[in-house]
Coordinates of C-alpha atoms in Angstrom, one line a residue:
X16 CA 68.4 4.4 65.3
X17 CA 66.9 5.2 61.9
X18 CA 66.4 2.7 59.5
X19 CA 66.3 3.5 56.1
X20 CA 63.0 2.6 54.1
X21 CA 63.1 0.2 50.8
X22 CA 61.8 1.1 47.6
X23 CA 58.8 -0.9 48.2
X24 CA 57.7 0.6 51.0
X25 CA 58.2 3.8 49.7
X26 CA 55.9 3.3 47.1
X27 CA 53.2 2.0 49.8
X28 CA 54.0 5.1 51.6
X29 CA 53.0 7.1 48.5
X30 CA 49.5 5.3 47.4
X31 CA 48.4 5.7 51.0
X32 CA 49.1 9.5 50.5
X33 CA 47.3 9.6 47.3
X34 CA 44.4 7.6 48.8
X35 CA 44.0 10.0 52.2
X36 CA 44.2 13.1 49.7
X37 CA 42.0 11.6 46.9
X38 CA 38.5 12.3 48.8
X39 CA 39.6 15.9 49.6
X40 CA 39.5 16.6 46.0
X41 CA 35.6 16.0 45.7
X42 CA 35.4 18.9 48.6
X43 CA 34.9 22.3 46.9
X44 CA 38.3 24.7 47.3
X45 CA 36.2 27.3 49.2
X46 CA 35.2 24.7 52.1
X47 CA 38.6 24.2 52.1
X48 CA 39.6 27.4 52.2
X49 CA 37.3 28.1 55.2
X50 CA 38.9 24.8 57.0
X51 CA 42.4 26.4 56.7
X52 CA 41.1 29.9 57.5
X53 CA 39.6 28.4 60.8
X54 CA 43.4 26.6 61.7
X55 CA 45.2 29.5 61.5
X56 CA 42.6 31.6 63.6
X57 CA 43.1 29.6 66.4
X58 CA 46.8 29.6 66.3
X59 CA 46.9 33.0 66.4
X60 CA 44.1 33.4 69.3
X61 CA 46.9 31.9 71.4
X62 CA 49.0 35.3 71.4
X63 CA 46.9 38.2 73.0
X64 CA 48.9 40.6 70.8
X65 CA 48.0 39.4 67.7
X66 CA 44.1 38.3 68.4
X67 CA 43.1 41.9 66.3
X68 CA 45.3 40.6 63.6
X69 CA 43.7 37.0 63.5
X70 CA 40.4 38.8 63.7
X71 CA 40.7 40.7 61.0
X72 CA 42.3 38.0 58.4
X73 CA 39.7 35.7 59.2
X74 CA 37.1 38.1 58.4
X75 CA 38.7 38.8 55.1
X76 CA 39.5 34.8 54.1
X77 CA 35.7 34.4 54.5
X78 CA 34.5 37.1 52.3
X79 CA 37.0 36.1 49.8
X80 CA 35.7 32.2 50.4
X81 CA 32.0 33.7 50.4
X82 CA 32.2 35.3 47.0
X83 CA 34.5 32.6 45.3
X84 CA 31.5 30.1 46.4
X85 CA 28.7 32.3 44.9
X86 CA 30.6 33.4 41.8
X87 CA 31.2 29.3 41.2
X88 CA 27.8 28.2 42.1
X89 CA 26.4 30.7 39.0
X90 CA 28.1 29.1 36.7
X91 CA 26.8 27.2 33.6
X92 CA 27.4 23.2 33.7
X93 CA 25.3 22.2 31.1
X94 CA 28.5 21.2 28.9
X95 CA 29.1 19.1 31.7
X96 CA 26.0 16.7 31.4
X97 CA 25.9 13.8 29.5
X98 CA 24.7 13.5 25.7
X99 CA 22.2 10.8 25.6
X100 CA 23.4 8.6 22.8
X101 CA 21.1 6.4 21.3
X102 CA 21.1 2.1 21.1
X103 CA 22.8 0.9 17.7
X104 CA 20.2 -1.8 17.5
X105 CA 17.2 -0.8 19.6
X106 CA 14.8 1.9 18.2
X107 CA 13.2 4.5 20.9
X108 CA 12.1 7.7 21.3
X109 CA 14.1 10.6 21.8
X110 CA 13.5 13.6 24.2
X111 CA 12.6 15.9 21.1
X112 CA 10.2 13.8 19.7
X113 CA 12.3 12.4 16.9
X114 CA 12.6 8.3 16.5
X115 CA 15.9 7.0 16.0
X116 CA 15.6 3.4 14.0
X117 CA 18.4 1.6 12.9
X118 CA 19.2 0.3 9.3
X119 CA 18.3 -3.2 10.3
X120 CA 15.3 -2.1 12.2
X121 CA 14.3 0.0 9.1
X122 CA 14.5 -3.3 6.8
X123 CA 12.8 -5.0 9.4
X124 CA 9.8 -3.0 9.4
X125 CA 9.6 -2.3 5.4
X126 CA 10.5 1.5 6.2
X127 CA 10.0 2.9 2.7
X128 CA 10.4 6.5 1.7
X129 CA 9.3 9.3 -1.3
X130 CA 10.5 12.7 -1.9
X131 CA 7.5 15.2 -1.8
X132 CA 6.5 16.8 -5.1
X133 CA 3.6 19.2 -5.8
X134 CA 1.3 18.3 -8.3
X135 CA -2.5 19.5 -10.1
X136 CA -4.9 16.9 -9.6
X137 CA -8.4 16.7 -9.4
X138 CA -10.3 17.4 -6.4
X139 CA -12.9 15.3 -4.5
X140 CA -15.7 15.3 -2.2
X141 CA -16.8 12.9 0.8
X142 CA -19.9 11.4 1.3
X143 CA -21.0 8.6 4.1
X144 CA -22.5 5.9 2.7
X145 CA -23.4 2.1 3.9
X146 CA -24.1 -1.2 1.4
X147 CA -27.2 -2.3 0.4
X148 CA -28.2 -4.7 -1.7
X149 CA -29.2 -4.5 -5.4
X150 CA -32.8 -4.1 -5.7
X151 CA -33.4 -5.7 -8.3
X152 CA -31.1 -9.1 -7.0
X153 CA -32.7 -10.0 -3.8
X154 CA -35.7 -8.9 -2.1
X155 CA -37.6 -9.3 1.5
X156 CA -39.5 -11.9 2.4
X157 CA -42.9 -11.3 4.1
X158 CA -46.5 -12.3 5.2
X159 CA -49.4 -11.0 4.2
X160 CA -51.7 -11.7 6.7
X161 CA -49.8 -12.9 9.4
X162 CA -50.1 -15.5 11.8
X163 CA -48.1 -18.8 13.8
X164 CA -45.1 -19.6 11.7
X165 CA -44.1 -23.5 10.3
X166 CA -41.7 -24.8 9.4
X167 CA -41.3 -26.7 5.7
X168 CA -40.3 -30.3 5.5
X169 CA -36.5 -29.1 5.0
X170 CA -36.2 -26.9 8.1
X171 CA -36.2 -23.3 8.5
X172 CA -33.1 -21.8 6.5
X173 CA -29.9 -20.7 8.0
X174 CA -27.7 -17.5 8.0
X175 CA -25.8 -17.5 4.8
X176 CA -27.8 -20.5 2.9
X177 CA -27.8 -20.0 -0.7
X178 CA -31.7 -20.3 -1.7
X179 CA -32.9 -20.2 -5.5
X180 CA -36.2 -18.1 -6.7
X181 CA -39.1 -19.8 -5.7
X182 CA -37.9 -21.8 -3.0
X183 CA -40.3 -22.6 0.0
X184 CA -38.9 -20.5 3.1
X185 CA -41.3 -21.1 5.6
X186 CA -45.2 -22.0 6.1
X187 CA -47.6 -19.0 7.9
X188 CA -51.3 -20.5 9.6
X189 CA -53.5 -18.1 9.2
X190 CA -55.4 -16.9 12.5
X191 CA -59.2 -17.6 12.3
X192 CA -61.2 -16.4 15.1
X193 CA -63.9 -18.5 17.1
X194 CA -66.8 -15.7 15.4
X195 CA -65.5 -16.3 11.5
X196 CA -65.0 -20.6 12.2
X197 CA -68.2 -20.9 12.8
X198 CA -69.3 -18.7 9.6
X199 CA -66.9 -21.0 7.5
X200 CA -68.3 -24.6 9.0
X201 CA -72.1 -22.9 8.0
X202 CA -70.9 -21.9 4.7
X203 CA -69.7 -25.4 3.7
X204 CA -72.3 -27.0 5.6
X205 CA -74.9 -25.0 3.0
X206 CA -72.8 -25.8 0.3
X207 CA -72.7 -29.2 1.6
X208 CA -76.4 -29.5 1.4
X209 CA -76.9 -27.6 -2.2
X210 CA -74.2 -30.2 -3.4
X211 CA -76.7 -33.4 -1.9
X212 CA -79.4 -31.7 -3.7
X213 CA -77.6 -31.3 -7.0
X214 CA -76.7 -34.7 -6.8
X215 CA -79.9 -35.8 -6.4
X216 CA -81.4 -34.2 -9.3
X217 CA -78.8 -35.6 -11.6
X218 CA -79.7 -39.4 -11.1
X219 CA -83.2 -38.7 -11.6
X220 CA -82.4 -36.7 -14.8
X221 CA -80.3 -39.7 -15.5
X222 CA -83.2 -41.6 -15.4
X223 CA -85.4 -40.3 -17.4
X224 CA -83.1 -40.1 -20.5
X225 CA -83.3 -43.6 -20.2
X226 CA -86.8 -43.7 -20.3
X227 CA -86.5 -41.2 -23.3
X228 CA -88.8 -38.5 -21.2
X229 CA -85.7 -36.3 -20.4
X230 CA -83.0 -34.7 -22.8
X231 CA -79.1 -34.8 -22.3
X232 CA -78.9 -31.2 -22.3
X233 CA -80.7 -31.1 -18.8
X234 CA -78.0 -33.8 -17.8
X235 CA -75.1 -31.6 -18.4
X236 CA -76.3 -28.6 -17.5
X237 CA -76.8 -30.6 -13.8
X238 CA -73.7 -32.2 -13.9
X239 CA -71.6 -28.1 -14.4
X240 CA -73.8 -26.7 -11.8
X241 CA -72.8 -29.8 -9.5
X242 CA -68.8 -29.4 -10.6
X243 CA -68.8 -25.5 -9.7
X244 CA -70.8 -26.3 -6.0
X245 CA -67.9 -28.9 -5.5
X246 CA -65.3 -26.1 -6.1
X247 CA -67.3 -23.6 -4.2
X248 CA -66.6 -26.1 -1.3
X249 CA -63.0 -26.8 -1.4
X250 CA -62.2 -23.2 -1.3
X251 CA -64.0 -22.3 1.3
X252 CA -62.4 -25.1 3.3
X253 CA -59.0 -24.2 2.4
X254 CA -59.7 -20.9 4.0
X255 CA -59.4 -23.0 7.3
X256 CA -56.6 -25.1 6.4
X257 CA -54.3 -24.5 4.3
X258 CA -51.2 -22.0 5.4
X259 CA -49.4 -19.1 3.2
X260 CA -46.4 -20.3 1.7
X261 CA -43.4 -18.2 1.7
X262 CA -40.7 -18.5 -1.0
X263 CA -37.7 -17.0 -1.9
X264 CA -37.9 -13.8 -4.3
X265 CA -34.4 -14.0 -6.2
X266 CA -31.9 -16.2 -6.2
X267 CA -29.2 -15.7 -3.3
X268 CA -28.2 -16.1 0.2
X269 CA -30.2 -15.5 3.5
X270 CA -28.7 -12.1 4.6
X271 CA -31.4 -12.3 7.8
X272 CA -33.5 -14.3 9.5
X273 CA -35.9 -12.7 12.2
X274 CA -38.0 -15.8 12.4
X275 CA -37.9 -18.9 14.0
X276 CA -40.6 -22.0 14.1
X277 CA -44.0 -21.3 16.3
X278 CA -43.2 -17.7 15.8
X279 CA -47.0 -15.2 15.6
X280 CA -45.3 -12.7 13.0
X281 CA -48.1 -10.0 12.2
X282 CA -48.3 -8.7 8.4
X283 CA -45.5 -6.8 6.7
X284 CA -43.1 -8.3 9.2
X285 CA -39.7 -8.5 7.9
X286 CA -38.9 -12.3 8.3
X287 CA -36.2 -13.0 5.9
X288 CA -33.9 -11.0 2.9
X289 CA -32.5 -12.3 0.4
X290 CA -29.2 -10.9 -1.3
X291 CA -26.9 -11.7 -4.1
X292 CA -23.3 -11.1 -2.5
X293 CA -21.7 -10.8 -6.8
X294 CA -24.6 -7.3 -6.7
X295 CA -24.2 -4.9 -3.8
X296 CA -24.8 -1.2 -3.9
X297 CA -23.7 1.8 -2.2
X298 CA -26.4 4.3 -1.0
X299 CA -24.4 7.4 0.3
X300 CA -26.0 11.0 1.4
X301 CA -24.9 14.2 0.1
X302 CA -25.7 17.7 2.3
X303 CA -24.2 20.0 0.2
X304 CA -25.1 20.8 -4.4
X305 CA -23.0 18.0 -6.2
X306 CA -21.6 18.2 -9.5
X307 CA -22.5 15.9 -12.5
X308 CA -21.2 12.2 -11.0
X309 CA -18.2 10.9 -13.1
X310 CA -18.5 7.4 -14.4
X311 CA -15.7 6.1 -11.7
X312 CA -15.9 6.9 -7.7
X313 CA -14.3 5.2 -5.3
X314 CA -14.9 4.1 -1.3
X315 CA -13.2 2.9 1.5
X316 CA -14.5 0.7 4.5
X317 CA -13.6 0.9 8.1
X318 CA -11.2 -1.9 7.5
X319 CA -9.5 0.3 4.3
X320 CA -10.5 -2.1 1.6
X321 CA -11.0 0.1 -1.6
X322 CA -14.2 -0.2 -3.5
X323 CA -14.9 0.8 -7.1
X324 CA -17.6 2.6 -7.6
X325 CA -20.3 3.5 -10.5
X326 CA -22.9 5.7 -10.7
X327 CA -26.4 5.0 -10.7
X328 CA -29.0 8.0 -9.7
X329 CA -29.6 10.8 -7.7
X330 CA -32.7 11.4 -5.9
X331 CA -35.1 14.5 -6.6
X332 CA -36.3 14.3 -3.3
X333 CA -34.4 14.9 0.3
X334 CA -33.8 12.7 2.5
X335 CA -32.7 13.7 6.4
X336 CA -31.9 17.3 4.5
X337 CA -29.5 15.8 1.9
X338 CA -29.3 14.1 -1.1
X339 CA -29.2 10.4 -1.9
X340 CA -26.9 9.1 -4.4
X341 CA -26.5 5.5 -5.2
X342 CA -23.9 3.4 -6.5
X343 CA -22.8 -0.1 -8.3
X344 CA -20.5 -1.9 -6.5
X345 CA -17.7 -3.0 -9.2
X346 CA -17.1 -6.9 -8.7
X347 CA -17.4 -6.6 -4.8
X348 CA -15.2 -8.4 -1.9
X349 CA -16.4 -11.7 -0.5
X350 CA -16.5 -9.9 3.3
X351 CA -19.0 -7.3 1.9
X352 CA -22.0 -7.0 4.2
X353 CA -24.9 -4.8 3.5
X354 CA -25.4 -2.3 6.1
X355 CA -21.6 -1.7 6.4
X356 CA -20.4 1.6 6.6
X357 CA -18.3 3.1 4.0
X358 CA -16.6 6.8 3.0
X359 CA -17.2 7.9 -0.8
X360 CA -15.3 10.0 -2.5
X361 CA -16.2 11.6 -5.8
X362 CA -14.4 13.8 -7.8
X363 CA -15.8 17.5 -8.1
X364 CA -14.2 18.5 -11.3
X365 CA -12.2 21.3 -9.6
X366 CA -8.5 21.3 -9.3
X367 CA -5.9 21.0 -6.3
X368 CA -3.0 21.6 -6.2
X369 CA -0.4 20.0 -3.5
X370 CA 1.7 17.0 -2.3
X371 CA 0.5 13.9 -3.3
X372 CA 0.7 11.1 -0.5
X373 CA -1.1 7.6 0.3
X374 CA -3.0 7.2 3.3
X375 CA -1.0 4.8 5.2
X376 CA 1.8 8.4 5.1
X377 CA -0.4 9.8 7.3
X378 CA -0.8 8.5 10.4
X379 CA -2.6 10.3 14.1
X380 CA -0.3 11.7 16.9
X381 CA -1.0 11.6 20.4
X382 CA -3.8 14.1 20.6
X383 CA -5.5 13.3 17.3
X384 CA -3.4 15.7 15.1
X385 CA -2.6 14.7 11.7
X386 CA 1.1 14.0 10.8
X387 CA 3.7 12.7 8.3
X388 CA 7.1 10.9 9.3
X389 CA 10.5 12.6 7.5
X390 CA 13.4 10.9 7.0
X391 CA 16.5 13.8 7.7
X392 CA 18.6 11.6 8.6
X393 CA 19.8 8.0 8.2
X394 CA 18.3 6.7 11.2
X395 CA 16.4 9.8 11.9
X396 CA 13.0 10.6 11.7
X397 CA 11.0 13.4 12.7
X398 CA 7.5 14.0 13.0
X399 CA 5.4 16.6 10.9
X400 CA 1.6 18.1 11.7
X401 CA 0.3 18.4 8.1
X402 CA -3.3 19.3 6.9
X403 CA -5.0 17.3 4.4
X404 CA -7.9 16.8 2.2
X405 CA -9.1 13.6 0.3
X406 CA -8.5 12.6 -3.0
X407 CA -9.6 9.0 -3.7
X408 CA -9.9 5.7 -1.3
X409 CA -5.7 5.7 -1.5
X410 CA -4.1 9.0 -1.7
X411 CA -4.7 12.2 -0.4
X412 CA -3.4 15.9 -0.8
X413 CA -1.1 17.5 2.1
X414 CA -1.7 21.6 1.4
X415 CA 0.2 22.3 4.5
X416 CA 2.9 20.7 6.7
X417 CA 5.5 19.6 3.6
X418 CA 7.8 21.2 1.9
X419 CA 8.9 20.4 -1.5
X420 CA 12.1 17.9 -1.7
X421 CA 11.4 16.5 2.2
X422 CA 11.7 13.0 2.2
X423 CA 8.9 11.7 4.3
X424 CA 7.7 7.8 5.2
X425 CA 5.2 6.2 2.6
X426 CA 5.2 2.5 4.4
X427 CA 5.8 1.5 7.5
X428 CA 5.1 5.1 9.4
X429 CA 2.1 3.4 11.6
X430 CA 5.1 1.0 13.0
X431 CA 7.3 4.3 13.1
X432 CA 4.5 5.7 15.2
X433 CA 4.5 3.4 17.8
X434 CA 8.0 3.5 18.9
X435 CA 8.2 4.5 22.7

């Protein structure tokens, strides 16, 4: 007896269906093809008569399946793949190099941008320099003749102390061998004696003016010749006592110290410099013929703080196979330190033409290439290899890498950079 099924089951009937068929749709048709081939071969097998039939169809379902598989496997899917579509709020890297930033990431990291325009200016050469200090506003400090180092009633000065001219640095005992003491102790042991003698013949010169058989004029001419024995004798004894004083040369700060108390220094030792941190110079060498200096130059440190420059002298004679040029320091930064390393650049008087940029445009790639950042889209920016030459401690000249009208990054492209 046949019992008729209700709508509901009907409809449970149906999603099992669709469930049992739904992972044969993931199979490829020519594995299916092959499946159904395979079925019908064996129910034909079962006949004797029609085995040559069955034979021969199943050969030609599998060529048919063969080809169909190959012809399908060839094909392009590329269109298939998914697009990588970039966060709207996180910046990255994408696969061609290019760094997608959104607008609030762009006002975030003070993004700003220029269109490039050629222009004439004039060109400039680089020198490597370092600070020194104004000759004639500090100075070194040094022994003459050497010996053990004391220190003054005040101490011995410290890094960075300011010191006025003529200010006692330090105390140096001179070294007097066993040989040259003994020749000073007889020397003011004679002198010693000549004094005794002097003396004696001064009270009995005395003595007879009294009397009236001697004159005055015998009296005082005693008395100088006893004065200048006296003198003879306290020079010679500070020969053995008294140290050489050391004082300050300019007025300043102690920009070294190679000294401490006890120390044997020998002579011409170095022991302390002096500079005036408002008077610095540049000293900068020059390998190739320079033009006539203009009055302005400028120089950037390590750290890229900008220095103005002025001119001061060229040397006649080489030094290391190049020139020396030297320059004033125009009211100098507090964190100046003589010794410090610094690029020049000087303008040559020539003309250049190209796309005028700051420095911070130009920032170094992966392998130490130059390159600029251009904005071509919104939140697009692409990276551009670019060759430059200086022009001044700010701004440089891109000859190549540019075109006229690109918009390219001015602020912010050393944050742009480092976006993985």
């Amino acid at each position: 007896m046949t019992q008729a099924l209700s709508g509901h089951d009907h409809g449970s009937l149906l999603d099992r269906a669709r469930n049992a068929v739904a992972p044969l749709r993931q199979v490829p048709g020519w594995v299916l093809g092959i499946f159904v081939a395979g079925i019908g071969l064996g129910l034909l097998l079962r006949s004797r008569r029609a085995a040559p039939v069955a034979v021969v169809a199943a050969g030609v379902v599998v060529l048919v399946s063969t080809g169909f598989a190959f012809a399908h496997g060839g094909e392009d899917h590329d269109h298939d793949a998914p697009v990588a579509v970039p966060g709207t709020n996180t910046p990255q890297r994408m696969p061609d190099g290019a760094v997608f930033v959104p607008k609030p990431s762009q006002r975030i990291l003070e993004v700003r941008t220029t269109v490039a325009k050629p222009a004439t200016v004039e060109a400039a050469t680089r020198l490597i320099g370092k600070v020194i200090p104004d000759p004639n506003r500090g100075g070194l400090v040094q022994s003459i003749g050497g010996g053990r180092v004391i220190a003054p009633p005040a101490g011995m000065p410290q890094l960075g102390q300011a010191v006025r001219k003529g200010d006692v640095l330090a105390h140096v005992e001179r070294p007097i061998i066993q040989a040259d003491q003994a020749i000073v102790v007889e020397k003011v042991g004679e002198i010693e004696q000549m004094i005794g003698l002097a003396e004696a013949k001064l009270a009995r010169a005395k003595r007879l003016v009294t009397t009236g058989s001697g004159t005055t004029i015998s009296v005082s001419d005693l008395e100088i010749e006893l004065e200048g024995m006296r003198r003879r004798r306290a020079a010679v004894s500070d020969i053995r006592t008294t140290p050489e004083t050391l004082t300050s040369p300019a007025d300043g700060v102690i920009a070294s110290s190679r000294v401490v108390a006890g120390q044997v220094v020998q002579g011409q030792d170095i022991l302390f410099q002096v500079v005036d941190p408002k008077n610095l110079w540049v000293e900068a060498l020059a390998f190739e013929t320079l033009p006539p200096l203009p009055e302005d130059a400028t120089a950037l440190t390590l750290e890229g703080i900008t220095l103005k420059l002025s001119p001061k002298g060229v040397s006649r004679a080489l030094q290391q196979q190049a020139t020396v040029v030297q320059f004033a320091v125009i009211d100098p930064p507090a964190n100046l330190r003589v010794g410090q390393p610094v690029t020049v650049l000087s303008r040559t008087g020539a003309s250049a033409t190209g796309i005028v940029l700051p420095r911070n445009a130009v920032v170094r790639s992966g392998n130490g290439e130059a390159m600029v950042w251009r904005h071509v889209e919104p939140e697009r920016f692409e990276p551009r290899p670019v060759r430059t030459e200086p022009l001044d401690a700010t701004r440089l000249i891109v000859r190549a890498g540019v075109a006229e009208g690109d918009r390219v990054v001015v602020r912010g492209a050393d944050l742009i950079n480092q976006i993985r």
